Coordinates of N, CA and C in Angstrom, one line a residue:
X16 N 41.2 56.5 -5.2 CA 41.2 55.9 -3.8 C 39.8 56.1 -3.2
X17 N 39.5 55.1 -2.4 CA 38.2 55.2 -1.8 C 38.3 55.9 -0.5
X18 N 37.3 56.6 -0.2 CA 37.3 57.3 1.1 C 36.6 56.5 2.2
X19 N 36.8 56.8 3.4 CA 36.3 56.1 4.5 C 34.7 56.1 4.5
X20 N 34.2 57.2 4.0 CA 32.7 57.4 3.9 C 32.2 56.4 2.8
X21 N 32.9 56.3 1.7 CA 32.5 55.4 0.7 C 32.6 53.9 1.1
X22 N 33.7 53.6 1.9 CA 33.8 52.2 2.4 C 32.7 51.9 3.4
X23 N 32.4 52.9 4.2 CA 31.3 52.7 5.2 C 30.0 52.5 4.5
X24 N 29.7 53.3 3.5 CA 28.5 53.1 2.7 C 28.4 51.8 2.1
X25 N 29.5 51.3 1.5 CA 29.5 50.0 1.0 C 29.3 48.9 2.0
X26 N 29.9 49.1 3.2 CA 29.7 48.1 4.3 C 28.2 48.1 4.7
X27 N 27.6 49.3 4.8 CA 26.2 49.4 5.2 C 25.3 48.7 4.2
X28 N 25.6 48.9 2.9 CA 24.9 48.3 1.9 C 25.0 46.8 1.9
X29 N 26.2 46.3 2.1 CA 26.5 44.8 2.2 C 25.8 44.3 3.4
X30 N 25.8 45.0 4.5 CA 25.1 44.6 5.7 C 23.6 44.5 5.5
X31 N 23.0 45.4 4.9 CA 21.6 45.4 4.6 C 21.2 44.2 3.7
X32 N 22.1 44.0 2.7 CA 21.9 42.9 1.8 C 21.9 41.5 2.6
X33 N 23.0 41.4 3.4 CA 23.1 40.2 4.3 C 21.9 40.0 5.2
X34 N 21.4 41.1 5.7 CA 20.3 41.1 6.6 C 19.0 40.6 5.9
X35 N 18.9 41.1 4.7 CA 17.7 40.7 3.8 C 17.8 39.2 3.5
X36 N 19.0 38.7 3.2 CA 19.2 37.3 2.8 C 19.0 36.5 4.1
X37 N 19.4 36.9 5.2 CA 19.2 36.2 6.5 C 17.7 36.1 6.8
X38 N 17.0 37.2 6.6 CA 15.5 37.2 6.8 C 14.8 36.2 5.8
X39 N 15.2 36.2 4.6 CA 14.7 35.3 3.6 C 15.0 33.8 4.0
X40 N 16.2 33.6 4.5 CA 16.6 32.2 4.9 C 15.7 31.8 6.1
X41 N 15.5 32.7 7.0 CA 14.6 32.3 8.2 C 13.2 32.0 7.7
X42 N 12.7 32.8 6.8 CA 11.3 32.5 6.3 C 11.2 31.2 5.6
X43 N 12.3 30.9 4.8 CA 12.3 29.6 4.1 C 12.5 28.4 5.1
X44 N 13.2 28.6 6.1 CA 13.4 27.6 7.1 C 12.1 27.3 7.9
X45 N 11.3 28.4 8.2 CA 10.0 28.3 8.8 C 9.0 27.5 7.9
X46 N 9.1 27.8 6.6 CA 8.2 27.1 5.7 C 8.6 25.7 5.6
X47 N 9.9 25.4 5.5 CA 10.4 24.0 5.5 C 9.9 23.2 6.7
X48 N 10.0 23.9 7.8 CA 9.5 23.2 9.1 C 8.1 22.9 9.0
X49 N 7.2 23.8 8.5 CA 5.8 23.5 8.4 C 5.6 22.3 7.4
X50 N 6.3 22.4 6.3 CA 6.1 21.3 5.3 C 6.6 19.9 5.9
X51 N 7.7 20.0 6.7 CA 8.2 18.8 7.3 C 7.1 18.2 8.3
X52 N 6.5 19.1 9.1 CA 5.4 18.6 10.0 C 4.3 18.0 9.2
X53 N 3.9 18.6 8.1 CA 2.8 18.1 7.3 C 3.2 16.7 6.7
X54 N 4.4 16.6 6.2 CA 4.9 15.3 5.7 C 4.9 14.2 6.7
X55 N 5.3 14.6 8.0 CA 5.3 13.6 9.0 C 3.9 13.1 9.4
X56 N 3.0 14.1 9.4 CA 1.6 13.7 9.6 C 1.1 12.7 8.6
X57 N 1.4 13.1 7.3 CA 1.0 12.2 6.2 C 1.7 10.8 6.3
X58 N 2.9 10.8 6.7 CA 3.6 9.5 6.8 C 3.1 8.7 7.9
X59 N 2.7 9.3 9.0 CA 2.1 8.6 10.1 C 0.7 8.0 9.7
X60 N 0.0 8.8 9.0 CA -1.3 8.3 8.5 C -1.1 7.2 7.5
X61 N -0.2 7.3 6.6 CA 0.1 6.2 5.7 C 0.6 4.9 6.4
X62 N 1.3 5.1 7.5 CA 1.7 3.9 8.3 C 0.5 3.2 8.9
X63 N -0.4 4.0 9.4 CA -1.7 3.4 10.0 C -2.4 2.7 8.9
X64 N -2.5 3.3 7.7 CA -3.3 2.6 6.6 C -2.5 1.4 6.1
X65 N -1.2 1.4 6.2 CA -0.5 0.2 5.8 C -0.7 -1.0 6.8
X66 N -0.8 -0.6 8.1 CA -1.1 -1.7 9.1 C -2.5 -2.2 8.8
X67 N -3.5 -1.4 8.5 CA -4.8 -1.9 8.2 C -4.8 -2.8 6.9
X68 N -4.1 -2.4 5.9 CA -4.0 -3.2 4.7 C -3.3 -4.5 5.0
X69 N -2.3 -4.5 5.8 CA -1.7 -5.8 6.2 C -2.7 -6.7 6.9
X70 N -3.5 -6.2 7.8 CA -4.5 -7.0 8.5 C -5.5 -7.5 7.5
X71 N -5.9 -6.6 6.6 CA -7.0 -7.1 5.6 C -6.4 -8.1 4.7
X72 N -5.1 -8.0 4.3 CA -4.6 -9.0 3.4 C -4.4 -10.4 4.2
X73 N -4.1 -10.3 5.4 CA -4.0 -11.6 6.2 C -5.4 -12.2 6.3
X74 N -6.4 -11.4 6.5 CA -7.8 -11.9 6.6 C -8.2 -12.5 5.2
X75 N -7.9 -11.8 4.2 CA -8.2 -12.3 2.8 C -7.5 -13.6 2.5
X76 N -6.2 -13.7 3.0 CA -5.5 -15.0 2.8 C -6.2 -16.1 3.5
X77 N -6.6 -15.8 4.7 CA -7.4 -16.8 5.5 C -8.6 -17.3 4.8
X78 N -9.4 -16.3 4.2 CA -10.6 -16.7 3.5 C -10.2 -17.5 2.2
X79 N -9.2 -17.1 1.6 CA -8.8 -17.9 0.4 C -8.4 -19.3 0.7
X80 N -7.7 -19.5 1.9 CA -7.3 -20.8 2.3 C -8.6 -21.7 2.6
X81 N -9.5 -21.1 3.3 CA -10.8 -21.8 3.7 C -11.6 -22.1 2.4
X82 N -11.6 -21.2 1.4 CA -12.3 -21.4 0.2 C -11.6 -22.5 -0.6
X83 N -10.3 -22.6 -0.6 CA -9.6 -23.6 -1.3 C -9.9 -25.0 -0.7
X84 N -9.9 -25.0 0.7 CA -10.3 -26.3 1.4 C -11.7 -26.7 1.0
X85 N -12.6 -25.8 1.0 CA -14.0 -26.1 0.6 C -14.1 -26.6 -0.8
X86 N -13.3 -26.0 -1.7 CA -13.3 -26.5 -3.1 C -12.8 -27.9 -3.2
X87 N -11.7 -28.2 -2.4 CA -11.1 -29.5 -2.4 C -12.1 -30.5 -1.9
X88 N -12.8 -30.2 -0.8 CA -13.8 -31.0 -0.2 C -15.0 -31.3 -1.1
X89 N -15.4 -30.3 -1.9 CA -16.5 -30.4 -2.8 C -16.0 -31.3 -3.9
X90 N -14.8 -31.2 -4.4 CA -14.3 -32.1 -5.4 C -14.3 -33.6 -4.9
X91 N -13.8 -33.8 -3.7 CA -13.8 -35.1 -3.1 C -15.2 -35.7 -3.0
X92 N -16.1 -34.8 -2.6 CA -17.5 -35.3 -2.4 C -18.1 -35.7 -3.8
X93 N -17.7 -34.9 -4.8 CA -18.2 -35.2 -6.2 C -17.7 -36.6 -6.6
X94 N -16.5 -36.9 -6.3 CA -15.9 -38.2 -6.7 C -16.6 -39.3 -5.9
X95 N -16.9 -39.1 -4.7 CA -17.6 -40.1 -3.9 C -19.1 -40.3 -4.4
X96 N -19.7 -39.3 -4.9 CA -21.1 -39.4 -5.4 C -21.0 -40.1 -6.8
X97 N -20.0 -39.8 -7.5 CA -19.9 -40.4 -8.9 C -19.6 -41.9 -8.8
X98 N -18.9 -42.4 -7.8 CA -18.5 -43.8 -7.8 C -19.8 -44.7 -7.8
X99 N -20.8 -44.5 -6.9 CA -22.0 -45.4 -7.0 C -22.7 -45.2 -8.3
X100 N -22.7 -44.0 -8.9 CA -23.4 -43.8 -10.2 C -22.6 -44.6 -11.3
X101 N -21.3 -44.6 -11.2 CA -20.5 -45.3 -12.2 C -20.8 -46.8 -12.0
X102 N -20.8 -47.3 -10.8 CA -21.1 -48.7 -10.5 C -22.4 -49.1 -11.0
X103 N -23.4 -48.3 -10.8 CA -24.8 -48.6 -11.3 C -24.8 -48.6 -12.9
X104 N -24.1 -47.7 -13.5 CA -24.0 -47.7 -14.9 C -23.3 -49.0 -15.4
X105 N -22.3 -49.4 -14.8 CA -21.5 -50.6 -15.2 C -22.4 -51.8 -15.0
X106 N -23.2 -51.9 -13.9 CA -24.0 -53.0 -13.6 C -25.2 -53.0 -14.6
X107 N -25.7 -51.9 -14.9 CA -26.9 -51.8 -15.8 C -26.5 -52.0 -17.3
X108 N -25.2 -51.7 -17.7 CA -24.9 -51.8 -19.1 C -24.8 -53.2 -19.5
X109 N -24.4 -54.2 -18.7 CA -24.4 -55.5 -19.1 C -25.8 -56.0 -19.3
X110 N -26.8 -55.5 -18.5 CA -28.2 -55.9 -18.7 C -28.7 -55.3 -20.0
X111 N -28.3 -54.2 -20.3 CA -28.8 -53.5 -21.5 C -28.4 -54.3 -22.7
X112 N -27.2 -54.8 -22.8 CA -26.7 -55.5 -24.0 C -27.3 -57.0 -24.0
X113 N -27.6 -57.5 -22.9 CA -28.1 -58.9 -22.9 C -29.6 -58.9 -23.2
X114 N -30.3 -57.8 -22.9 CA -31.7 -57.7 -23.1 C -32.1 -57.5 -24.6
X115 N -31.2 -57.0 -25.3 CA -31.5 -56.7 -26.7 C -31.5 -58.0 -27.5

């Protein structure tokens, strides 16, 4: 049979163990809170960078659109320049064959 002194000693030992576990839990909770604050700061910074990237991509899309329009215009201009040259070649080719 256990004595009251033995039971009290066991209770004290269990209480000390529970106290130690509680202290460890508080330390871990404090560390988790610090890490959560760091993670929030990093997430906020990432959100700012994402907004900058979105603006830059919109700007790049605008440049790409303007570049595509310029390329289309250059192609159209080349067609317009080629037409008179082709006409001159056609007019000159009949003279070439008749002169020989």
